[in-house]
Coordinates of C-alpha atoms and ligand atoms in Angstrom, one line a residue:
M21 CA -132.6 72.5 152.1
D22 CA -133.4 69.4 154.2
E23 CA -137.0 69.5 153.4
I24 CA -136.3 69.5 149.8
K25 CA -134.0 66.5 149.9
E26 CA -136.6 64.6 151.8
T27 CA -139.3 65.1 149.3
V28 CA -136.8 64.0 146.5
A29 CA -136.0 60.7 148.6
A30 CA -139.6 60.0 149.2
E31 CA -140.4 60.4 145.4
E32 CA -137.3 58.2 144.7
T33 CA -138.4 55.3 147.1
G34 CA -142.1 55.7 146.5
G35 CA -144.1 55.2 143.4
L36 CA -142.9 51.5 143.2
N37 CA -145.7 49.2 142.4
F38 CA -145.8 46.0 144.5
V39 CA -143.6 44.0 142.1
E40 CA -141.1 46.5 142.4
Q41 CA -141.3 46.6 146.0
Y42 CA -140.6 42.8 146.3
I43 CA -137.8 43.2 144.0
K44 CA -136.4 46.0 146.1
E45 CA -136.8 44.0 149.4
D46 CA -134.9 41.1 147.8
L47 CA -132.0 43.2 146.6
E48 CA -131.8 44.9 150.0
A49 CA -131.8 41.5 151.7
G50 CA -128.8 40.5 149.4
K51 CA -130.8 37.6 147.7
N52 CA -129.1 36.0 144.7
G53 CA -125.8 38.0 145.6
G54 CA -127.7 41.2 145.0
R55 CA -128.4 40.3 141.4
L56 CA -131.4 41.4 139.5
N57 CA -132.1 39.6 136.3
T58 CA -135.7 39.5 134.7
R59 CA -137.0 37.8 131.4
F60 CA -139.7 38.4 128.9
P61 CA -140.7 34.9 127.7
P62 CA -142.9 35.0 124.5
E63 CA -144.0 32.0 122.9
P64 CA -143.4 32.7 119.2
N65 CA -146.9 31.5 118.1
G66 CA -148.2 34.9 117.2
Y67 CA -147.6 38.7 117.3
L68 CA -147.2 40.6 120.5
H69 CA -150.3 42.5 121.7
I70 CA -150.9 45.4 124.1
G71 CA -151.1 42.9 127.1
H72 CA -147.6 41.8 126.2
A73 CA -146.6 45.5 126.3
K74 CA -147.7 45.5 130.0
A75 CA -145.4 42.5 130.7
I76 CA -142.5 43.9 128.7
I77 CA -142.7 47.4 130.4
M78 CA -142.6 45.3 133.8
D79 CA -139.9 42.9 132.8
F80 CA -137.5 45.5 131.0
G81 CA -138.6 48.5 133.1
A82 CA -137.8 47.0 136.5
A83 CA -134.5 45.9 135.3
E84 CA -133.7 49.4 134.1
K85 CA -135.1 50.9 137.2
F86 CA -132.9 48.8 139.5
G87 CA -129.8 48.5 137.3
G88 CA -130.4 44.9 136.4
T89 CA -130.7 42.9 133.1
C90 CA -133.6 41.6 131.4
N91 CA -133.4 38.4 129.0
L92 CA -135.6 38.0 125.9
R93 CA -136.3 34.2 125.9
F94 CA -138.3 32.5 123.3
D95 CA -140.4 29.8 125.0
D96 CA -140.2 27.7 121.8
T97 CA -141.3 24.3 123.3
N98 CA -144.1 23.6 120.8
P99 CA -142.8 23.0 117.2
Q100 CA -146.3 22.7 115.8
K101 CA -147.4 26.1 116.3
E102 CA -144.3 28.3 116.2
D103 CA -142.6 30.2 113.4
T104 CA -139.5 32.4 112.9
E105 CA -141.8 35.1 111.3
Y106 CA -143.1 35.5 114.9
V107 CA -139.7 35.6 116.4
E108 CA -138.7 38.4 114.0
A109 CA -141.9 40.4 114.6
I110 CA -141.6 40.1 118.4
K111 CA -138.0 41.5 118.3
R112 CA -139.1 44.3 116.2
D113 CA -142.1 45.2 118.5
I114 CA -139.8 45.1 121.6
H115 CA -137.2 47.6 120.0
W116 CA -140.2 49.7 119.0
L117 CA -141.4 49.9 122.5
G118 CA -138.0 51.3 123.4
F119 CA -136.4 48.3 125.1
D120 CA -133.3 46.2 124.3
W121 CA -132.1 42.9 125.6
G122 CA -128.6 43.5 124.3
D123 CA -126.7 40.1 124.0
R124 CA -129.4 38.5 126.3
L125 CA -131.3 36.5 123.5
Y126 CA -132.1 33.1 124.6
Y127 CA -134.5 30.2 123.4
A128 CA -136.0 27.5 125.7
S129 CA -134.7 25.1 123.1
D130 CA -131.1 25.9 124.3
Y131 CA -131.9 24.0 127.4
F132 CA -133.6 20.9 125.8
Q133 CA -130.6 18.8 126.7
Q134 CA -130.4 20.0 130.2
L135 CA -134.1 19.4 130.7
Y136 CA -134.0 16.1 129.2
D137 CA -131.1 15.4 131.8
L138 CA -133.2 16.6 134.6
A139 CA -136.1 14.4 133.6
V140 CA -133.6 11.5 133.5
R141 CA -132.6 12.3 136.8
L142 CA -136.1 12.6 138.1
I143 CA -136.7 9.1 136.6
K144 CA -133.7 7.6 138.4
E145 CA -134.6 9.1 141.7
G146 CA -138.1 7.8 141.6
H147 CA -140.0 11.1 140.7
A148 CA -141.2 10.4 137.2
Y149 CA -142.8 7.4 135.3
V150 CA -143.9 6.9 131.7
D151 CA -147.6 6.7 131.3
E152 CA -149.1 4.8 128.4
Q153 CA -152.6 6.1 128.9
T154 CA -154.3 8.4 126.6
S155 CA -154.6 12.1 127.6
E156 CA -158.4 11.5 128.1
Q157 CA -157.8 8.7 130.5
I158 CA -155.2 10.7 132.4
A159 CA -157.7 13.6 132.6
A160 CA -160.5 11.4 133.9
Q161 CA -158.3 10.2 136.8
K162 CA -157.3 13.7 137.8
G163 CA -160.2 14.1 140.4
T164 CA -161.7 17.3 141.3
P165 CA -160.5 20.0 143.9
T166 CA -162.6 18.2 146.4
E167 CA -162.1 14.6 145.4
P168 CA -158.7 13.0 145.1
G169 CA -157.4 11.6 141.6
V170 CA -156.7 7.8 140.9
N171 CA -153.2 6.5 140.6
S172 CA -152.2 5.4 137.1
P173 CA -151.8 1.8 136.6
Y174 CA -148.3 2.6 135.2
R175 CA -147.1 4.8 138.2
D176 CA -145.0 2.1 139.9
R177 CA -143.1 0.9 136.8
P178 CA -139.6 -0.1 137.7
V179 CA -136.9 2.8 137.2
E180 CA -135.1 0.7 134.4
E181 CA -138.3 0.3 132.5
N182 CA -139.1 4.1 132.7
L183 CA -135.6 4.8 131.5
D184 CA -135.8 2.6 128.7
L185 CA -139.2 3.9 127.5
F186 CA -138.4 7.6 127.9
E187 CA -135.2 7.0 125.8
R188 CA -137.2 5.2 123.2
M189 CA -139.9 7.7 123.1
N190 CA -137.3 10.4 122.2
K191 CA -136.0 8.1 119.6
G192 CA -139.3 8.2 117.7
E193 CA -140.4 4.7 118.5
F194 CA -143.9 5.6 119.8
E195 CA -146.6 7.5 118.2
E196 CA -147.7 11.0 119.3
G197 CA -150.1 10.7 122.2
S198 CA -149.3 7.2 123.0
M199 CA -147.1 7.8 126.0
T200 CA -146.1 10.7 128.2
L201 CA -143.7 11.3 131.0
R202 CA -145.2 12.3 134.2
A203 CA -144.0 13.6 137.5
K204 CA -144.8 11.4 140.5
I205 CA -146.0 13.6 143.2
D206 CA -149.4 13.1 144.6
M207 CA -152.7 12.3 143.1
A208 CA -154.6 13.5 146.2
H209 CA -152.8 16.8 146.4
S210 CA -154.8 19.9 147.2
N211 CA -153.3 21.7 144.2
M212 CA -154.4 19.9 141.2
H213 CA -151.2 20.9 139.2
F214 CA -149.3 18.3 141.6
R215 CA -151.5 15.5 140.6
D216 CA -148.7 13.8 138.6
P217 CA -148.5 16.4 136.1
I218 CA -147.4 15.4 132.4
I219 CA -143.9 16.9 131.9
Y220 CA -143.0 15.3 128.5
R221 CA -144.9 14.5 125.4
I222 CA -144.1 13.0 122.1
I223 CA -144.1 15.5 119.1
K224 CA -142.7 14.3 115.8
A225 CA -142.8 17.7 113.9
P226 CA -139.4 19.2 113.3
H227 CA -138.5 22.1 115.4
W228 CA -137.3 25.2 113.6
R229 CA -134.1 25.4 115.7
T230 CA -133.3 21.9 116.8
G231 CA -134.6 20.0 113.7
D232 CA -135.3 16.4 114.2
K233 CA -133.1 16.1 117.3
W234 CA -135.9 15.7 119.8
K235 CA -139.0 13.7 119.5
V236 CA -140.1 14.5 123.2
Y237 CA -140.7 18.2 124.3
P238 CA -141.0 19.5 127.6
M239 CA -144.5 21.0 129.0
Y240 CA -144.6 24.7 130.1
D241 CA -144.5 23.8 133.8
F242 CA -141.4 21.6 133.3
A243 CA -139.5 24.1 131.1
H244 CA -140.2 27.5 132.5
G245 CA -138.7 27.5 135.9
Q246 CA -135.7 25.5 135.0
S247 CA -135.0 27.7 132.1
D248 CA -135.2 30.7 134.3
Y249 CA -132.6 28.8 136.6
F250 CA -130.3 27.9 133.7
E251 CA -130.3 31.6 132.7
G252 CA -129.7 33.0 136.2
V253 CA -133.1 34.9 136.2
T254 CA -133.8 36.0 139.6
H255 CA -137.4 37.4 139.4
S256 CA -139.8 35.7 137.1
I257 CA -142.6 38.0 136.6
C258 CA -145.8 36.7 135.0
T259 CA -149.8 37.1 135.0
L260 CA -152.1 36.0 137.7
E261 CA -153.1 32.8 135.9
F262 CA -150.0 31.3 136.9
V263 CA -150.5 31.7 140.7
P264 CA -151.6 28.1 141.0
H265 CA -148.6 27.0 139.0
R266 CA -146.1 28.7 141.4
P267 CA -145.6 25.8 143.8
L268 CA -145.0 23.4 141.0
Y269 CA -142.5 26.0 139.7
E270 CA -140.7 26.0 143.1
Y271 CA -140.9 22.2 143.2
F272 CA -139.1 21.6 140.0
V273 CA -136.7 24.6 140.6
K274 CA -135.7 23.0 144.1
F275 CA -134.1 20.1 142.2
L276 CA -131.4 22.5 141.0
A277 CA -131.3 25.6 143.1
D278 CA -130.0 26.2 146.6
E279 CA -130.1 29.2 148.9
S280 CA -127.3 31.0 147.0
Y281 CA -129.4 31.5 144.1
C282 CA -133.0 30.6 143.3
P283 CA -135.4 32.3 140.9
R284 CA -138.7 33.6 142.4
Q285 CA -142.0 33.9 140.4
I286 CA -144.2 36.9 141.1
E287 CA -147.6 37.6 139.4
F288 CA -149.5 40.6 138.4
N289 CA -152.8 41.4 136.8
R290 CA -153.3 40.9 133.0
L291 CA -154.1 43.7 130.7
N292 CA -157.7 43.2 129.2
L293 CA -159.1 45.8 127.0
T294 CA -162.6 46.7 126.2
Y295 CA -164.0 45.9 122.8
T296 CA -161.2 43.7 121.7
V297 CA -159.9 40.2 122.5
M298 CA -156.3 39.4 123.6
S299 CA -156.1 35.7 123.2
K300 CA -153.5 34.8 120.6
R301 CA -155.5 31.9 119.4
K302 CA -158.5 34.2 118.5
L303 CA -156.2 36.8 116.9
L304 CA -154.7 34.2 114.8
Q305 CA -158.1 33.1 113.8
L306 CA -159.1 36.7 112.7
V307 CA -156.1 36.9 110.6
K308 CA -156.4 33.3 109.0
E309 CA -159.9 33.7 108.1
G310 CA -159.5 37.1 106.6
L311 CA -161.8 38.8 109.2
V312 CA -159.3 41.5 109.5
R313 CA -156.6 42.5 106.9
G314 CA -153.5 41.0 108.9
W315 CA -151.8 40.8 112.1
D316 CA -151.1 44.6 111.7
D317 CA -154.5 45.6 110.9
P318 CA -155.2 49.1 112.7
R319 CA -158.3 47.5 114.4
M320 CA -156.2 44.7 116.0
P321 CA -154.8 45.2 119.7
T322 CA -151.3 43.9 118.4
L323 CA -148.3 46.3 118.8
C324 CA -147.9 46.2 114.9
G325 CA -151.7 47.1 114.4
L326 CA -151.6 49.8 117.0
R327 CA -148.4 51.2 115.5
R328 CA -149.9 51.2 112.0
R329 CA -152.9 52.8 113.5
G330 CA -150.7 55.7 114.7
Y331 CA -150.2 54.7 118.4
T332 CA -146.7 55.8 119.7
P333 CA -144.7 53.8 122.2
E334 CA -144.9 56.6 124.5
S335 CA -148.7 56.7 124.5
I336 CA -148.6 52.8 125.1
R337 CA -146.2 53.1 127.9
D338 CA -148.3 55.9 129.4
F339 CA -151.4 54.0 129.3
V340 CA -149.8 51.1 131.1
N341 CA -148.4 53.4 133.8
R342 CA -151.9 54.6 134.2
I343 CA -153.5 51.2 134.7
G344 CA -150.7 50.0 137.0
Y345 CA -149.9 46.8 138.3
T346 CA -152.2 45.0 140.9
K347 CA -153.1 41.6 142.2
Y348 CA -156.5 41.9 140.9
E349 CA -158.1 41.1 137.5
A350 CA -159.6 44.2 135.7
L351 CA -161.0 45.2 132.4
N352 CA -159.4 48.2 131.2
H353 CA -161.3 50.9 129.1
I354 CA -160.0 51.4 125.6
E355 CA -161.0 55.0 126.1
L356 CA -158.2 55.4 128.6
L357 CA -155.7 54.1 125.9
E358 CA -157.2 56.4 123.4
H359 CA -156.7 59.4 125.9
S360 CA -153.2 58.5 126.2
V361 CA -152.5 58.6 122.5
R362 CA -154.5 61.9 122.2
E363 CA -152.5 63.5 124.7
D364 CA -149.2 62.4 123.1
L365 CA -150.1 63.3 119.7
N366 CA -151.5 66.6 120.9
K367 CA -147.8 67.4 121.6
R368 CA -146.1 66.2 118.3
A369 CA -148.7 66.3 115.5
T370 CA -148.7 68.9 112.9
R371 CA -151.8 70.6 112.2
V372 CA -153.2 70.4 108.8
S373 CA -156.3 70.8 106.9
A374 CA -158.4 67.9 105.2
V375 CA -162.0 67.7 104.2
V376 CA -163.2 64.0 104.7
N377 CA -166.6 64.4 103.4
P378 CA -166.4 67.4 100.9
V379 CA -169.0 69.6 99.5
K380 CA -168.1 72.6 97.5
L381 CA -168.3 76.3 98.9
V382 CA -168.3 79.1 96.4
L383 CA -167.5 82.6 97.6
T384 CA -169.6 84.5 95.0
N385 CA -168.2 88.0 95.8
Y386 CA -164.6 86.7 95.7
P387 CA -162.8 87.5 92.3
E388 CA -162.5 84.7 90.1
G389 CA -158.9 83.6 89.4
K390 CA -157.7 85.3 92.5
T391 CA -155.7 83.4 95.1
E392 CA -154.2 84.3 98.4
T393 CA -151.9 82.6 100.7
M394 CA -153.1 82.1 104.4
Q395 CA -150.6 81.4 107.2
M396 CA -151.6 78.5 109.2
D397 CA -150.3 77.4 112.7
S398 CA -148.5 74.3 112.3
N399 CA -148.9 73.4 116.0
P400 CA -150.0 75.8 118.6
E401 CA -148.7 73.2 121.3
D402 CA -145.2 73.7 120.1
P403 CA -143.8 77.0 119.6
A404 CA -140.9 75.7 117.5
A405 CA -143.5 74.4 114.9
G406 CA -144.0 77.9 113.2
T407 CA -146.7 78.3 110.3
H408 CA -147.2 77.0 106.9
D409 CA -148.8 78.5 103.9
M410 CA -152.2 77.5 102.5
P411 CA -153.7 78.9 99.2
F412 CA -157.2 80.3 99.4
S413 CA -159.6 80.8 96.5
R414 CA -163.1 81.5 95.3
E415 CA -164.0 77.7 95.4
L416 CA -163.4 75.7 98.7
W417 CA -164.0 72.3 100.0
I418 CA -165.8 72.2 103.3
E419 CA -167.4 69.2 105.3
R420 CA -170.8 68.3 104.3
E421 CA -171.8 68.0 108.1
D422 CA -170.7 71.5 108.6
F423 CA -173.7 72.9 106.6
M424 CA -177.5 72.5 107.6
E425 CA -180.2 74.1 105.6
N426 CA -182.7 74.0 108.4
P427 CA -180.6 73.6 111.7
P428 CA -181.7 73.0 115.1
K429 CA -180.9 75.6 117.7
K430 CA -177.4 75.7 118.9
F431 CA -176.0 74.7 115.4
F432 CA -173.2 77.1 115.0
R433 CA -171.8 76.1 111.8
M434 CA -172.9 77.1 108.3
T435 CA -176.5 77.8 107.5
P436 CA -178.2 80.5 105.4
G437 CA -178.0 83.9 106.6
K438 CA -175.5 83.2 109.5
E439 CA -171.8 84.1 109.6
V440 CA -169.0 81.7 110.3
R441 CA -165.3 82.0 110.2
L442 CA -163.2 80.0 107.9
K443 CA -160.2 79.0 110.0
G444 CA -157.3 81.4 109.3
A445 CA -159.1 83.2 106.5
Y446 CA -162.2 85.3 106.4
I447 CA -165.7 85.6 108.0
V448 CA -168.4 84.3 105.4
K449 CA -172.3 84.4 105.2
C450 CA -174.0 81.7 103.5
T451 CA -176.5 83.0 100.8
E452 CA -178.1 79.8 99.5
C453 CA -177.5 76.1 98.7
I454 CA -177.9 74.5 95.3
K455 CA -179.4 71.2 94.9
D456 CA -179.6 68.6 92.2
A457 CA -182.9 66.9 91.0
D458 CA -183.0 64.6 94.0
G459 CA -182.7 67.4 96.6
N460 CA -179.1 66.6 97.4
I461 CA -176.9 69.6 98.2
T462 CA -174.2 70.0 95.4
E463 CA -172.9 73.5 96.2
I464 CA -173.2 76.0 98.7
H465 CA -173.0 79.9 98.1
A466 CA -171.6 82.3 100.6
E467 CA -170.2 86.0 100.5
Y468 CA -167.1 86.7 102.3
D469 CA -166.3 90.0 104.1
P470 CA -162.9 91.4 102.8
E471 CA -162.3 93.3 106.1
T472 CA -162.2 90.1 108.2
R473 CA -158.9 88.3 107.0
S474 CA -157.5 86.7 110.0
G475 CA -154.6 88.6 111.6
L476 CA -155.7 92.0 110.3
P477 CA -156.6 94.7 112.8
G478 CA -160.1 94.6 113.6
A479 CA -160.8 91.4 111.8
D480 CA -161.9 89.6 115.0
R481 CA -165.4 90.2 114.8
K482 CA -167.2 87.6 117.1
V483 CA -168.8 84.7 115.3
K484 CA -169.7 81.5 116.9
G485 CA -168.5 78.7 114.5
T486 CA -165.0 78.2 112.8
L487 CA -164.8 75.8 109.8
H488 CA -161.9 74.1 108.2
W489 CA -161.6 74.2 104.4
V490 CA -159.3 73.4 101.6
S491 CA -158.9 75.3 98.5
V492 CA -160.4 73.5 95.4
P493 CA -157.8 74.2 92.7
T494 CA -154.8 73.1 94.7
A495 CA -156.5 70.4 96.8
V496 CA -155.0 66.8 96.5
D497 CA -157.2 63.7 96.9
A498 CA -156.3 61.1 99.5
E499 CA -157.8 58.0 101.0
V500 CA -158.8 58.0 104.7
R501 CA -159.5 54.7 106.8
D502 CA -161.9 55.5 109.6
Y503 CA -162.1 52.8 112.4
D504 CA -164.8 51.9 115.1
R505 CA -164.5 49.3 117.7
L506 CA -163.5 45.8 116.4
F507 CA -166.1 44.1 118.4
S508 CA -169.7 45.4 119.2
V509 CA -169.6 44.3 122.8
E510 CA -167.6 45.7 125.6
N511 CA -166.2 42.4 126.8
P512 CA -166.4 39.9 123.8
S513 CA -164.5 37.0 125.8
A514 CA -167.3 37.0 128.6
E515 CA -169.9 36.4 126.1
E516 CA -171.4 32.9 125.2
G517 CA -171.1 31.5 121.7
D518 CA -168.7 32.2 118.8
F519 CA -166.7 35.3 119.4
R520 CA -166.7 36.2 115.7
D521 CA -170.3 36.7 115.7
L522 CA -169.7 39.6 117.9
L523 CA -167.4 41.4 115.4
N524 CA -168.6 45.1 114.8
P525 CA -169.5 44.9 111.0
D526 CA -168.8 48.6 110.6
S527 CA -165.4 48.7 112.1
L528 CA -163.8 49.9 109.0
I529 CA -165.0 52.8 106.8
V530 CA -162.9 53.6 103.7
R531 CA -163.2 57.2 102.4
E532 CA -162.0 57.9 98.9
G533 CA -161.5 61.4 97.6
V534 CA -160.7 63.1 100.8
K535 CA -159.4 66.5 100.1
I536 CA -155.9 67.4 101.6
E537 CA -154.1 70.6 101.5
P538 CA -151.2 70.6 99.0
W539 CA -148.4 71.4 101.8
L540 CA -149.5 68.1 103.4
A541 CA -149.6 66.1 100.3
D542 CA -145.9 67.2 99.5
R543 CA -144.5 66.1 102.8
A544 CA -146.5 63.1 104.3
K545 CA -144.3 60.1 104.8
E546 CA -145.3 56.6 106.1
G547 CA -145.7 56.7 109.9
D548 CA -146.2 60.6 110.1
H549 CA -148.7 61.8 112.5
Y550 CA -151.0 64.8 111.7
Q551 CA -154.0 66.5 113.3
F552 CA -156.7 67.1 110.7
Q553 CA -158.1 70.3 112.2
R554 CA -161.3 69.7 114.0
L555 CA -161.4 65.9 113.0
G556 CA -158.7 64.0 114.8
Y557 CA -155.3 62.5 114.5
Y558 CA -154.3 60.6 111.5
T559 CA -151.3 58.7 110.6
V560 CA -149.9 57.9 107.1
D561 CA -150.4 54.1 106.0
P562 CA -147.8 52.1 104.4
D563 CA -150.2 51.4 101.6
S564 CA -149.5 55.0 100.5
K565 CA -148.1 55.3 97.0
P566 CA -146.7 58.3 95.1
G567 CA -149.5 60.3 94.2
K568 CA -152.0 58.5 96.5
L569 CA -151.6 59.1 100.3
V570 CA -153.5 56.9 102.6
F571 CA -154.2 57.9 106.2
N572 CA -155.5 55.8 109.1
K573 CA -157.7 57.7 111.7
T574 CA -155.8 57.1 114.9
V575 CA -158.2 58.8 117.3
G576 CA -160.6 61.6 117.3
L577 CA -160.3 64.9 119.1
K578 CA -163.0 64.5 121.6
D579 CA -161.8 63.3 125.0
T580 CA -164.2 60.3 125.6
W581 CA -162.3 59.3 128.7
A582 CA -162.7 62.6 130.5
K583 CA -166.4 62.3 129.9
M584 CA -166.5 58.8 131.2
Q585 CA -164.9 60.0 134.4
K586 CA -167.6 62.7 135.0
K587 CA -170.4 60.2 134.9
Ligands
ATP4 P1 -150.9 31.9 125.1 O1 -152.3 31.9 125.1 O2 -150.3 31.5 123.8 O3 -150.2 31.3 126.4 P2 -149.9 34.5 125.9 O4 -150.7 35.6 125.7 O5 -149.8 34.1 127.5 O6 -150.5 33.4 125.1 P3 -147.1 34.3 125.8 O7 -146.3 34.4 124.6 O8 -147.0 33.0 126.8 O9 -148.4 34.6 125.4 O10 -146.8 35.6 126.7 C1 -145.6 36.0 127.1 C2 -145.7 36.8 128.4 O11 -146.6 37.9 128.3 C3 -146.1 35.9 129.5 O12 -145.2 36.3 130.7 C4 -147.5 36.5 129.9 O13 -147.8 36.4 131.3 C5 -147.5 37.8 129.4 N1 -148.8 38.4 128.9 C6 -149.6 37.7 128.0 N2 -150.8 38.3 127.9 C7 -150.8 39.5 128.7 C8 -151.8 40.4 129.1 N3 -152.9 40.4 128.6 N4 -151.3 41.4 130.0 C9 -150.2 41.1 130.6 N5 -149.3 40.3 130.2 C10 -149.6 39.2 129.5
MG5 MG1 -148.6 32.0 127.8

């Protein structure tokens, strides 16, 4: 008994990633009164992508794991780029992933007054000044990591003058770009972020929540840590590019916090995926320039794109678990993501028959006008799924690629003189193929063996190939959208030049006239997942209309990830 208890305990404490270990240590040390409060802080300037899912799973997941809470805070400090459309889409995607912020929905703009008051306090205490230089001049004075910067000529303005100018900046008396408020720290500091960072700038565009109230807006470094503090966030988990910002985060938070409560920033590695880009700026460009069909184009790495493609929240969470959280940047293989969705859909997707590139097969010895009903397994992975009926007749659709007139060795599909099984039906032997004047195959002829109907005793004569098929008289036409990689290079962000030149021109293939079995045509609903026998997993697209189903190919059947692991 004791032994069993011990393994359970080990499993319960083990399996934590390094961020969760830090959290556990803080909780055990009684920091922040033993509270855990994380936050997910998206800027509403685009749709969420799978990289954000990694952050969401960490932020909400850690809160769930340790009985804490997680805030959703929109980092809405730049009115020029932000939109409510994005806010609503972000909420939808977080819910879809399976997380909920409850009543903990916040906006950085909730804290504009508190942030402004803190800025005024910094000015009064001699820690901030109004600079009238252009951003180019300021950048030129910044120095380099090995050379100190140069002090601004406005650095030692009297406090009263700073207060007056800052107030007038906010009243709209000065043009955008003509003045900034800078923290007065140290122009020779070894951390470049400490060289008098800009903390406020003038923006005259109205803000979608606060309207015309503010003409000055806080910069990220001045807003983020303080917003965490105002909200009671204890662990501010973000990605590695914020490591050099952490000292500044701590510097500003120290103006507010004491030892009884102080938020802590922890950084983990970003999710980067092969054959795509993760930058919201680039994704927005693809959408705006019509290079994809929208944010939810099934080729996009956005959560709405992946959802439309047929990815499930479970598969995305599984993928994120597999890649894990570390302190080292990595490039993650898209094949692993595909592996996760393939495994998940294998469990849940109903098996159906569809022929995407049809050619007609005529069983010349099968009586004209006769039909039979074949019973097809709906999902061998799920005993509860049972079977469904599929009509069989003299004329069938099969895949063009499943026939070769002069095949190489080891071709076990249809070829003259050889037997194959039609899945769930009969063994047939090809007799000839009919061609048009240009030599294109228009029809294939075969004879069936009536003694070999699947399920009958003795029907199981060994044949090497099994083909899927759909009966011609009852087949229904559908559209299938096949996808390939969005970019033709593995790591587009690492390449020189314009990323748009690296787009894969063949990333979308639209197939009309795909033949599907009637049972599928009757029941398929938007978002449903199916396995087309022998072809892959397909998901019903929202473009489907009554009488015209549209399917997105989610992923093929071949486990390309396992193959990569063997290499
Ligand atoms: P931007 O370029 O606009 O800053 P962003 O992708 O950082 O884009 P945010 O809205 O600021 O967008 O991101 C919200 C949170 O998601 C941040 O905490 C950020 O660290 C995290 N995040 C963004 N991209 C990734 C990624 N690829 N992997 C893991 N986390 C990410
Ligand atoms: Mg960001």
